[in-house]
Coordinates of C-alpha atoms in Angstrom, one line a residue:
Chain X
M1 CA 0.0 0.0 -0.2
N2 CA 1.4 3.4 -0.9
E3 CA 2.0 6.1 1.4
Q4 CA -0.4 8.4 0.5
A5 CA -3.3 6.0 0.9
V6 CA -2.0 5.1 4.4
G7 CA -2.0 9.0 5.2
G8 CA -5.6 9.2 4.0
L9 CA -6.6 6.4 6.0
Y10 CA -5.1 8.1 9.3
V11 CA -7.0 11.1 8.4
F12 CA -10.3 9.3 7.5
I13 CA -10.3 7.4 10.7
L14 CA -9.3 10.2 13.0
A15 CA -11.9 12.7 11.3
T16 CA -14.7 10.0 11.6
M17 CA -13.7 9.8 15.3
V18 CA -13.8 13.4 15.8
G19 CA -17.3 13.6 13.8
L20 CA -18.8 11.1 16.0
E21 CA -17.8 13.0 19.0
I22 CA -19.0 16.4 17.9
I23 CA -22.0 15.2 16.3
R24 CA -23.1 13.1 19.3
R25 CA -23.3 16.6 21.2
V26 CA -25.7 18.3 18.5
S27 CA -29.0 18.9 20.1
P28 CA -31.8 16.7 18.7
L29 CA -33.7 19.9 18.4
L30 CA -31.4 20.6 15.3
H31 CA -31.0 17.3 13.6
T32 CA -32.6 18.5 10.3
P33 CA -30.5 21.7 10.0
L34 CA -27.4 19.1 10.8
M35 CA -28.2 17.0 7.9
S36 CA -28.5 19.8 5.4
L37 CA -25.3 21.3 6.8
T38 CA -23.3 18.2 6.4
N39 CA -24.6 17.9 3.2
A40 CA -23.3 21.1 2.0
I41 CA -19.9 20.2 3.7
S42 CA -19.8 17.1 1.6
A43 CA -20.2 19.4 -1.3
I44 CA -16.4 20.2 -0.8
A45 CA -16.2 17.6 -3.6
I46 CA -16.7 20.6 -5.9
V47 CA -13.0 21.1 -5.4
G48 CA -12.1 17.7 -7.2
S49 CA -14.8 18.3 -9.8
I50 CA -13.3 21.6 -10.8
G51 CA -10.1 19.8 -11.9
F52 CA -11.9 17.8 -14.4
A53 CA -14.3 20.4 -15.6
G54 CA -11.5 22.7 -16.3
S55 CA -8.5 20.5 -17.7
G56 CA -9.5 21.1 -21.2
E57 CA -7.9 17.6 -21.9
D58 CA -10.8 15.5 -23.2
P59 CA -14.6 16.6 -23.9
V60 CA -16.0 13.5 -21.9
V61 CA -14.0 14.5 -18.8
T62 CA -14.9 18.0 -19.1
I63 CA -18.7 17.2 -19.4
L64 CA -18.3 14.8 -16.4
G65 CA -16.7 17.2 -14.3
S66 CA -18.8 20.1 -15.4
V67 CA -22.1 18.1 -14.2
A68 CA -20.3 17.1 -11.0
V69 CA -19.4 20.8 -10.4
F70 CA -23.0 21.7 -11.1
C71 CA -24.3 19.2 -8.5
S72 CA -22.1 20.2 -6.1
M73 CA -22.8 23.8 -6.4
V74 CA -26.4 23.1 -6.1
N75 CA -25.7 21.5 -2.7
I76 CA -23.4 24.2 -1.7
T77 CA -25.8 27.2 -2.4
G78 CA -28.9 25.4 -1.3
G79 CA -27.7 23.4 1.6
Y80 CA -25.9 26.6 3.4
L81 CA -28.9 28.7 2.6
I82 CA -31.5 26.5 3.9
T83 CA -29.6 25.6 7.0
Y84 CA -29.1 29.3 7.8
R85 CA -32.9 29.9 7.0
M86 CA -34.0 27.0 9.3
L87 CA -31.7 28.2 12.1
S88 CA -33.3 31.7 11.9
M89 CA -36.4 30.1 12.4
F90 CA -35.5 28.9 15.8
K91 CA -36.5 31.7 18.5
R92 CA -36.6 31.8 22.5
S93 CA -39.8 32.4 24.1
K94 CA -40.2 36.0 25.2
R95 CA -41.1 34.8 28.7
S96 CA -37.9 32.9 29.4
G97 CA -35.9 35.2 27.4
E98 CA -36.5 37.9 30.0
Chain M
M1 CA 3.1 30.0 -5.2
I2 CA -0.5 29.0 -5.4
D3 CA 0.5 25.4 -5.3
A4 CA 2.0 26.3 -2.0
I5 CA -0.9 27.9 -0.4
V6 CA -3.5 25.6 -1.3
P7 CA -3.0 22.7 1.1
F8 CA -2.9 25.3 3.8
I9 CA -6.3 26.8 2.4
G10 CA -7.8 23.1 2.6
L11 CA -6.7 22.9 6.2
A12 CA -8.4 26.0 7.1
A13 CA -11.6 24.8 5.4
A14 CA -11.4 21.4 7.3
V15 CA -11.1 23.2 10.7
S16 CA -13.9 25.5 9.7
F17 CA -16.1 22.4 9.0
V18 CA -15.1 20.9 12.4
L19 CA -15.9 24.1 14.4
G20 CA -19.1 24.4 12.4
L21 CA -20.4 21.3 13.4
R22 CA -19.3 21.9 16.9
W23 CA -21.2 25.2 17.1
M24 CA -24.4 23.1 16.1
S25 CA -24.5 21.7 19.7
A26 CA -26.8 24.7 20.6
V27 CA -29.0 27.0 19.0
P28 CA -27.6 30.5 19.9
T29 CA -24.2 29.5 18.3
A30 CA -25.4 27.3 15.4
R31 CA -25.6 30.2 12.8
R32 CA -22.2 31.1 13.4
G33 CA -21.3 27.4 12.5
V34 CA -23.0 28.1 9.1
L35 CA -21.2 31.3 8.4
V36 CA -17.7 29.8 9.1
G37 CA -18.3 27.0 6.9
V38 CA -19.5 29.2 4.1
A39 CA -16.1 31.0 4.4
G40 CA -13.9 28.0 4.5
M41 CA -15.9 26.6 1.6
A42 CA -15.5 30.0 -0.3
L43 CA -11.7 29.7 0.3
A44 CA -11.5 26.1 -1.0
V45 CA -13.1 26.8 -4.0
I46 CA -11.3 29.8 -4.6
G47 CA -7.9 27.8 -4.1
A48 CA -9.3 25.2 -6.4
L49 CA -10.1 27.6 -9.3
L50 CA -6.5 29.2 -9.3
R51 CA -4.7 25.9 -9.9
P52 CA -2.5 26.4 -12.7
E53 CA -3.8 23.1 -14.3
I54 CA -7.2 24.8 -14.8
I55 CA -7.0 26.1 -18.3
D56 CA -10.6 26.3 -19.3
Y57 CA -13.1 28.0 -17.1
R58 CA -16.1 28.4 -19.6
F59 CA -17.7 25.2 -18.2
I60 CA -16.8 25.8 -14.4
A61 CA -18.4 29.1 -14.9
A62 CA -21.5 27.8 -16.6
A63 CA -21.7 25.2 -13.9
L64 CA -21.2 27.4 -11.0
V65 CA -23.9 29.8 -12.1
F66 CA -26.6 27.2 -13.1
G67 CA -25.8 25.3 -9.9
T68 CA -26.6 28.5 -8.1
V69 CA -29.9 29.2 -10.0
I70 CA -31.1 25.7 -9.2
G71 CA -29.6 25.6 -5.5
V72 CA -31.1 28.9 -4.2
P73 CA -35.0 28.0 -5.0
M74 CA -34.3 24.7 -3.6
A75 CA -33.5 26.7 -0.1
M76 CA -36.6 28.5 -0.1
M77 CA -39.1 25.5 -0.1
P78 CA -41.4 25.5 3.0
M79 CA -40.4 23.1 5.9
T80 CA -42.9 20.5 5.2
A81 CA -40.8 19.8 1.9
V82 CA -37.4 19.8 3.5
P83 CA -37.3 15.8 3.6
Q84 CA -37.8 15.8 -0.3
R85 CA -35.2 18.3 -0.7
T86 CA -32.8 16.6 1.5
A87 CA -33.3 13.4 -0.4
L88 CA -32.6 15.3 -3.6
S89 CA -29.4 16.8 -2.5
H90 CA -28.3 13.5 -1.3
S91 CA -28.6 12.3 -4.8
F92 CA -26.9 15.4 -6.1
G93 CA -23.9 14.8 -4.1
A94 CA -23.6 11.0 -4.9
L95 CA -24.1 11.8 -8.5
A96 CA -21.2 14.0 -8.5
A97 CA -18.9 11.5 -6.7
A98 CA -19.9 8.6 -9.2
L99 CA -19.1 11.0 -12.3
V100 CA -15.9 12.1 -10.7
G101 CA -15.0 8.7 -10.3
T102 CA -16.0 7.7 -13.8
A103 CA -14.1 10.6 -15.1
E104 CA -10.9 9.2 -13.3
F105 CA -11.6 5.8 -14.6
Y106 CA -12.1 7.0 -18.2
L107 CA -8.9 9.0 -18.2
H108 CA -6.5 6.3 -16.6
A109 CA -8.5 3.0 -17.1
G110 CA -6.1 0.0 -17.2
S111 CA -3.1 1.7 -15.5
I112 CA -4.9 2.5 -12.0
E113 CA -2.8 1.0 -9.1
G114 CA -4.9 -1.4 -7.0
G115 CA -5.3 0.6 -3.8
T116 CA -6.8 3.5 -5.6
M117 CA -9.0 1.4 -7.7
L118 CA -10.4 -0.2 -4.7
A119 CA -11.4 3.6 -3.6
L120 CA -12.6 4.4 -7.1
G121 CA -14.6 1.3 -7.2
L122 CA -16.0 2.0 -3.8
E123 CA -16.8 5.8 -4.8
V124 CA -18.6 4.7 -7.9
L125 CA -20.4 2.0 -6.2
L126 CA -21.7 4.1 -3.2
G127 CA -22.2 7.0 -5.4
S128 CA -24.5 5.2 -8.0
L129 CA -26.5 3.5 -5.4
T130 CA -27.1 6.6 -3.1
F131 CA -28.0 8.3 -6.4
T132 CA -30.8 6.1 -7.3
A133 CA -32.1 5.4 -3.9
S134 CA -32.1 9.1 -2.8
L135 CA -34.1 9.6 -6.2
M136 CA -36.6 6.9 -5.2
A137 CA -36.9 8.4 -1.6
F138 CA -37.7 11.7 -3.0
G139 CA -40.2 10.1 -5.2
K140 CA -41.8 8.6 -2.1
L141 CA -41.6 11.7 0.0
Q142 CA -43.1 13.8 -2.7
E143 CA -45.6 11.2 -3.3
L144 CA -44.6 10.9 -7.0
L145 CA -44.2 7.2 -6.1
P146 CA -46.7 4.9 -3.9
Q147 CA -45.8 5.5 -0.3
R148 CA -46.7 2.0 0.6
P149 CA -44.0 -0.7 0.6
I150 CA -43.9 -2.9 -2.3
T151 CA -42.5 -6.4 -1.4
F152 CA -42.0 -9.5 -3.6
R153 CA -40.7 -13.0 -2.9
F154 CA -37.0 -13.4 -2.4
Q155 CA -36.6 -9.5 -2.6
N156 CA -33.9 -9.7 0.2
Y157 CA -32.0 -12.4 -1.4
L158 CA -32.0 -10.4 -4.9
N159 CA -30.7 -7.1 -3.2
I160 CA -28.1 -9.0 -1.1
S161 CA -26.9 -10.9 -4.5
L162 CA -26.8 -7.6 -6.3
I163 CA -24.9 -5.7 -3.7
V164 CA -22.5 -8.7 -3.1
T165 CA -21.8 -9.2 -7.0
A166 CA -21.0 -5.5 -7.2
V167 CA -18.7 -5.5 -4.3
M168 CA -16.9 -8.6 -5.8
C169 CA -16.6 -6.8 -9.1
V170 CA -14.9 -3.9 -7.4
L171 CA -12.5 -6.2 -5.7
L172 CA -11.5 -8.2 -8.9
L173 CA -11.2 -4.7 -10.5
A174 CA -8.6 -3.8 -7.8
I175 CA -6.8 -7.0 -8.4
Q176 CA -7.1 -7.0 -12.2
P177 CA -7.3 -3.3 -13.2
Q178 CA -7.0 -4.3 -16.9
W179 CA -10.4 -5.9 -16.7
T180 CA -12.3 -2.6 -17.4
F181 CA -15.3 -4.2 -18.6
L182 CA -16.3 -4.7 -15.0
F183 CA -16.6 -1.0 -14.5
P184 CA -19.9 -0.6 -16.3
I185 CA -21.1 -3.6 -14.5
I186 CA -20.5 -2.2 -11.0
V187 CA -22.4 1.0 -12.1
I188 CA -25.4 -0.8 -13.5
L189 CA -25.7 -3.2 -10.5
A190 CA -25.2 -0.3 -7.9
L191 CA -27.9 2.0 -9.9
S192 CA -30.4 -1.1 -9.8
F193 CA -29.5 -1.9 -6.2
G194 CA -30.5 1.7 -5.2
V195 CA -34.0 1.4 -6.7
L196 CA -34.6 -2.0 -5.3
F197 CA -33.2 -1.1 -1.8
I198 CA -36.1 1.6 -1.6
I199 CA -38.8 -0.1 -3.0
P200 CA -39.9 -2.1 0.1
I201 CA -39.9 1.0 2.5
G202 CA -42.8 2.9 3.5
G203 CA -43.4 6.4 4.6
A204 CA -42.8 5.7 8.5
D205 CA -39.2 4.6 8.0
M206 CA -38.2 7.7 5.9
P207 CA -36.2 9.2 8.8
T208 CA -33.9 6.2 8.9
V209 CA -33.5 5.8 5.1
I210 CA -32.8 9.3 4.6
S211 CA -30.0 9.1 7.4
L212 CA -28.6 6.2 6.0
L213 CA -28.4 7.7 2.7
N214 CA -26.7 10.9 4.2
S215 CA -24.0 8.5 5.6
Y216 CA -23.5 6.8 2.1
A217 CA -23.1 10.0 0.4
G218 CA -20.6 11.1 2.8
L219 CA -18.6 7.9 2.4
A220 CA -18.6 8.3 -1.6
A221 CA -17.1 11.7 -1.0
A222 CA -14.5 10.3 1.3
A223 CA -13.6 7.5 -1.2
M224 CA -13.4 10.4 -3.9
G225 CA -10.8 11.8 -1.5
F226 CA -9.0 9.1 -1.5
V227 CA -8.8 8.4 -5.2
L228 CA -7.8 12.3 -5.9
G229 CA -5.6 12.1 -2.9
N230 CA -7.5 15.2 -1.4
T231 CA -7.4 15.1 2.3
L232 CA -10.0 17.9 2.7
L233 CA -12.5 15.8 0.9
I234 CA -11.6 12.9 3.0
V235 CA -12.3 14.9 6.1
A236 CA -15.4 16.4 4.9
G237 CA -16.7 13.0 3.7
A238 CA -15.8 11.5 7.1
L239 CA -17.6 14.2 8.9
D240 CA -20.7 13.7 6.7
G241 CA -20.6 10.0 6.8
S242 CA -20.4 9.9 10.8
S243 CA -23.3 12.4 10.9
G244 CA -25.4 10.0 8.9
F245 CA -24.2 7.2 10.7
I246 CA -25.1 8.7 14.2
L247 CA -28.7 10.0 13.0
S248 CA -29.3 6.4 11.6
M249 CA -28.6 5.0 15.0
V250 CA -30.7 7.5 16.9
M251 CA -33.6 6.8 14.4
S252 CA -33.2 3.0 14.6
K253 CA -33.2 3.2 18.3
A254 CA -36.4 5.4 18.4
M255 CA -38.1 2.7 16.1
N256 CA -36.7 -0.1 18.2
R257 CA -35.0 -1.7 15.2
S258 CA -31.5 -3.1 15.4
F259 CA -28.9 -1.5 13.1
T260 CA -28.4 -4.8 11.3
N261 CA -31.9 -5.0 10.5
I262 CA -31.5 -1.7 8.8
L263 CA -28.5 -2.5 7.0
F264 CA -30.1 -5.4 5.3
G265 CA -33.0 -3.5 4.3
A266 CA -35.4 -5.8 6.3
F267 CA -37.4 -2.7 7.4
G268 CA -40.5 -1.6 5.8
Q269 CA -42.1 -4.9 6.3
V270 CA -45.5 -4.6 7.1
Q271 CA -46.7 -5.7 10.3
T272 CA -49.5 -8.3 9.4
K273 CA -50.7 -9.0 13.0
A274 CA -54.4 -7.6 12.4
A275 CA -56.0 -5.1 14.7
S276 CA -58.6 -6.9 16.9
T277 CA -62.0 -6.5 15.4
E278 CA -64.0 -6.3 18.6
S279 CA -65.2 -2.6 19.3
R280 CA -63.9 -1.5 22.6
P281 CA -65.6 1.5 24.6
Y282 CA -64.5 4.8 24.3
R283 CA -65.2 8.4 25.4
S284 CA -65.3 11.2 23.1
A285 CA -65.6 15.0 23.7
S286 CA -66.5 18.1 21.6
P287 CA -63.9 20.9 21.1
A288 CA -65.8 22.9 23.5
D289 CA -65.4 20.5 26.1
A290 CA -61.7 20.4 25.3
A291 CA -61.5 24.2 25.8
D292 CA -63.0 24.0 29.1
I293 CA -60.4 21.2 30.5
L294 CA -57.7 23.0 28.9
K295 CA -58.6 26.3 30.7
T296 CA -58.7 24.8 34.1
A297 CA -55.2 22.9 33.5
G298 CA -52.0 24.1 35.2
K299 CA -49.8 22.2 32.9
V300 CA -50.3 20.9 29.3
V301 CA -48.2 18.8 27.1
I302 CA -48.8 18.9 23.5
V303 CA -47.7 15.8 21.5
P304 CA -47.7 16.6 17.8
G305 CA -47.3 13.9 14.9
Y306 CA -46.9 14.0 11.3
G307 CA -50.6 14.4 10.9
M308 CA -50.8 17.7 12.5
A309 CA -48.2 18.9 9.5
V310 CA -50.5 17.0 6.9
A311 CA -53.3 19.0 8.2
Q312 CA -51.4 22.2 8.3
A313 CA -52.5 22.9 11.8
Q314 CA -49.0 24.1 13.1
H315 CA -50.1 27.9 12.8
V316 CA -53.2 27.4 14.9
V317 CA -51.4 25.1 17.5
H318 CA -49.0 28.2 17.8
E319 CA -52.1 30.2 18.5
L320 CA -53.3 27.7 21.0
H321 CA -49.9 27.7 22.8
D322 CA -49.9 31.5 23.1
L323 CA -53.3 31.6 24.4
L324 CA -52.8 28.9 27.0
M325 CA -49.4 30.7 27.9
K326 CA -51.2 34.0 28.5
E327 CA -53.7 32.1 30.9
D328 CA -50.4 31.3 32.7
I329 CA -50.8 27.6 31.9
D330 CA -47.5 25.9 31.2
V331 CA -47.6 24.3 27.8
K332 CA -44.8 22.2 26.3
F333 CA -44.3 20.1 23.4
A334 CA -43.3 16.7 23.4
I335 CA -41.0 15.7 20.5
H336 CA -40.6 12.0 19.6
P337 CA -37.2 11.5 17.6
V338 CA -39.3 10.0 14.6
A339 CA -41.9 12.6 14.7
G340 CA -42.0 13.8 10.9
R341 CA -40.4 12.6 7.8
M342 CA -36.7 13.0 8.7
P343 CA -34.4 13.5 11.9
G344 CA -35.7 16.7 13.8
H345 CA -38.4 17.2 11.3
M346 CA -41.0 18.3 13.8
N347 CA -38.6 20.7 15.6
V348 CA -38.3 22.7 12.2
L349 CA -42.0 22.4 11.4
L350 CA -42.9 24.0 15.1
A351 CA -40.3 26.7 14.7
E352 CA -41.4 27.7 11.3
A353 CA -44.8 28.2 12.9
N354 CA -43.1 30.7 15.5
I355 CA -43.3 28.0 18.4
P356 CA -40.4 29.0 20.7
Y357 CA -37.7 26.3 20.7
D358 CA -37.4 26.3 24.5
R359 CA -40.7 24.7 24.5
L360 CA -39.9 21.7 22.4
I361 CA -38.9 19.1 25.0
E362 CA -37.2 15.6 23.9
M363 CA -39.1 12.4 24.6
D364 CA -36.8 11.2 27.6
E365 CA -37.1 14.7 29.3
I366 CA -40.7 15.2 29.0
N367 CA -41.4 11.7 30.1
G368 CA -40.5 12.6 33.6
E369 CA -42.8 15.3 33.7
L370 CA -45.9 13.6 32.2
P371 CA -46.9 12.2 35.5
M372 CA -47.2 15.8 36.8
T373 CA -49.1 17.2 33.7
D374 CA -52.9 17.9 33.7
V375 CA -53.6 17.5 30.0
A376 CA -51.7 15.5 27.3
L377 CA -53.2 17.0 24.0
V378 CA -52.3 14.4 21.2
I379 CA -52.4 16.0 17.7
G380 CA -51.9 13.8 14.7
A381 CA -49.5 11.3 16.5
N382 CA -50.5 7.8 17.0
D383 CA -48.0 4.9 17.3
V384 CA -45.4 6.9 19.5
T385 CA -48.0 7.2 22.1
N386 CA -49.4 3.6 22.4
P387 CA -48.8 2.2 25.7
A388 CA -48.8 -1.2 24.4
A389 CA -45.3 -0.5 23.5
R390 CA -44.3 -0.6 27.1
K391 CA -47.0 -3.0 28.4
D392 CA -48.0 -5.6 25.8
P393 CA -45.1 -8.1 24.7
N394 CA -47.5 -9.2 22.0
S395 CA -47.7 -6.1 20.2
P396 CA -45.6 -5.4 17.3
I397 CA -44.2 -2.2 18.6
F398 CA -43.4 -3.6 21.8
G399 CA -40.2 -2.1 23.2
M400 CA -40.2 0.9 21.0
P401 CA -39.7 4.3 23.1
I402 CA -42.7 6.1 23.5
I403 CA -44.4 9.2 25.0
D404 CA -46.0 8.1 28.2
V405 CA -49.1 10.5 27.6
D406 CA -51.1 7.6 29.4
K407 CA -49.5 8.8 32.8
A408 CA -51.0 12.4 32.3
Q409 CA -54.0 13.3 34.3
T410 CA -56.3 13.6 31.3
V411 CA -55.4 12.8 27.6
M412 CA -57.1 14.3 24.9
V413 CA -56.7 13.0 21.1
V414 CA -57.4 15.0 18.3
K415 CA -58.0 12.3 15.4
R416 CA -60.2 11.9 12.2
S417 CA -61.9 8.5 13.5
M418 CA -61.1 5.5 15.4
A419 CA -59.5 3.8 12.2
P420 CA -56.0 2.5 13.1
G421 CA -53.0 4.7 11.6
F422 CA -51.1 3.2 8.7
S423 CA -49.1 0.9 10.8
G424 CA -52.4 -0.7 11.2
I425 CA -52.1 -1.2 14.9
D426 CA -54.6 -0.2 17.4
N427 CA -53.7 2.1 20.1
D428 CA -54.6 0.9 23.8
L429 CA -54.3 4.8 24.6
Y430 CA -57.6 5.6 23.0
Y431 CA -59.7 3.2 25.5
M432 CA -58.4 4.5 28.7
D433 CA -60.5 5.9 31.2
N434 CA -58.6 9.1 31.3
T435 CA -58.8 9.6 27.3
L436 CA -61.2 11.9 25.5
M437 CA -61.5 11.4 21.9
I438 CA -61.9 14.7 19.8
F439 CA -62.8 13.7 16.4
G440 CA -62.2 16.0 13.3
D441 CA -59.6 17.6 11.0
A442 CA -56.7 18.5 13.3
K443 CA -56.7 22.2 12.0
S444 CA -60.5 22.7 12.5
V445 CA -60.5 21.2 15.7
V446 CA -57.9 23.2 17.2
Q447 CA -59.2 26.3 15.5
Q448 CA -62.4 25.7 17.4
I449 CA -60.6 25.0 20.8
V450 CA -59.1 28.3 20.3
K451 CA -62.2 30.0 19.5
A452 CA -63.9 28.7 22.6
I453 CA -61.0 29.5 24.9
G454 CA -60.5 33.2 23.4
G455 CA -64.3 33.6 23.6
K456 CA -64.6 32.6 27.3

């Protein structure tokens, strides 16, 4: 196994452990926005897709890459926006806010 | 120059994602978490765009613009449509992973090293199956497809053999990278598995399925990170994957199903134990009676179910809450983890109706308060209030955690009729001495109660 893959495995396992610890603490109140937020985060796949869409090497690769960029961009804009919108709806009651 | 900076931009983005999720632990900090995530994402995208190997910007620009044009309206949907939207975005994320994997394979087919091939195979496998499965889930949630589970003989054997064959093909391709003909077979098997996987699943199981698909979409992105040697992608995919995993666990626990049960797609099977046909006595009351009882209560717990959202009764329920609070009656909402069509769905539905979030209480916490509660008002919820889950070992839902409304002084249930819900299980709650049934559409019943209290 090459070094890069082993390094990747380190990162993957440690990031998963961090993820499990942090997400366990997320209030169940916010599980729906949590899902839309993580969905937007994983749209970071756009970074890889851009490399294919802009390489200019082969039309097939350009098209596959561009569609992937499009899909990721939908999730980035839509995901962050709806998460923010949902979170803005959560308000404290006036009485207990005093 | 830019090549030296990009890895650090990636690190900054990864940190911003972790911080953002950490801030989701409580409402007051949560929005900050979104903003820091957006900043990290923007940096990462700019970094990717500035890389020297990008020579053609036309298609990228078009995709970014088009993606924004579709993404923004998708964020403006009402909260009832959020589960559908989420399913659709899982399918977009999964498709992106599958397409990038395909592009990579197309470029280097035959000369891909074994370990990378394994990651690529998993990326395309998970991406493809999550793509079709999420589209199917979207179709069911949007009611484009029938909501009821469709089952046939040997269904599980067929599904398991499909996925096992696909995984074998991935392994073979990793061992023999020159056998490129295996690639389209993997894609086709995975796409079909995705469809067949969702067919036997009914509406009530959607929260679990959406969480599971969330996890798969994250793992597909992480696999893509392995293929491209991109650490940021591995981190983001791992975070998404672990989030989906935790939510699936929470959901399966709330429905009293084991995780293996879920992984093998055995859920959604209709419980065939017929409800007893003998008619048992129950008591009913009018909305005016309900108003009288509520007015004299000191502590009220409202148990909302998806039926409330279907009747669009959230806003009148908010009015009822305000009215009772004004009379110095303590009103709380009991939220079961699977209330709604996705994890936490009931909370956003009620928040959208302006109900303060400090009034939304989780099941475990509210159960301690129910014995001291004067009135429990059940609106559109059924199975999650059935005391048989606690008392009757023969009940199909025995062992499922429920909201203990039966322990309240008086229980009022707003329901259309005595007909059992879509699980087909009769609810013992309805026949208890301290239960009053109020028949009618949730919205109009609550409206009448509000009018009766307001009019005094």
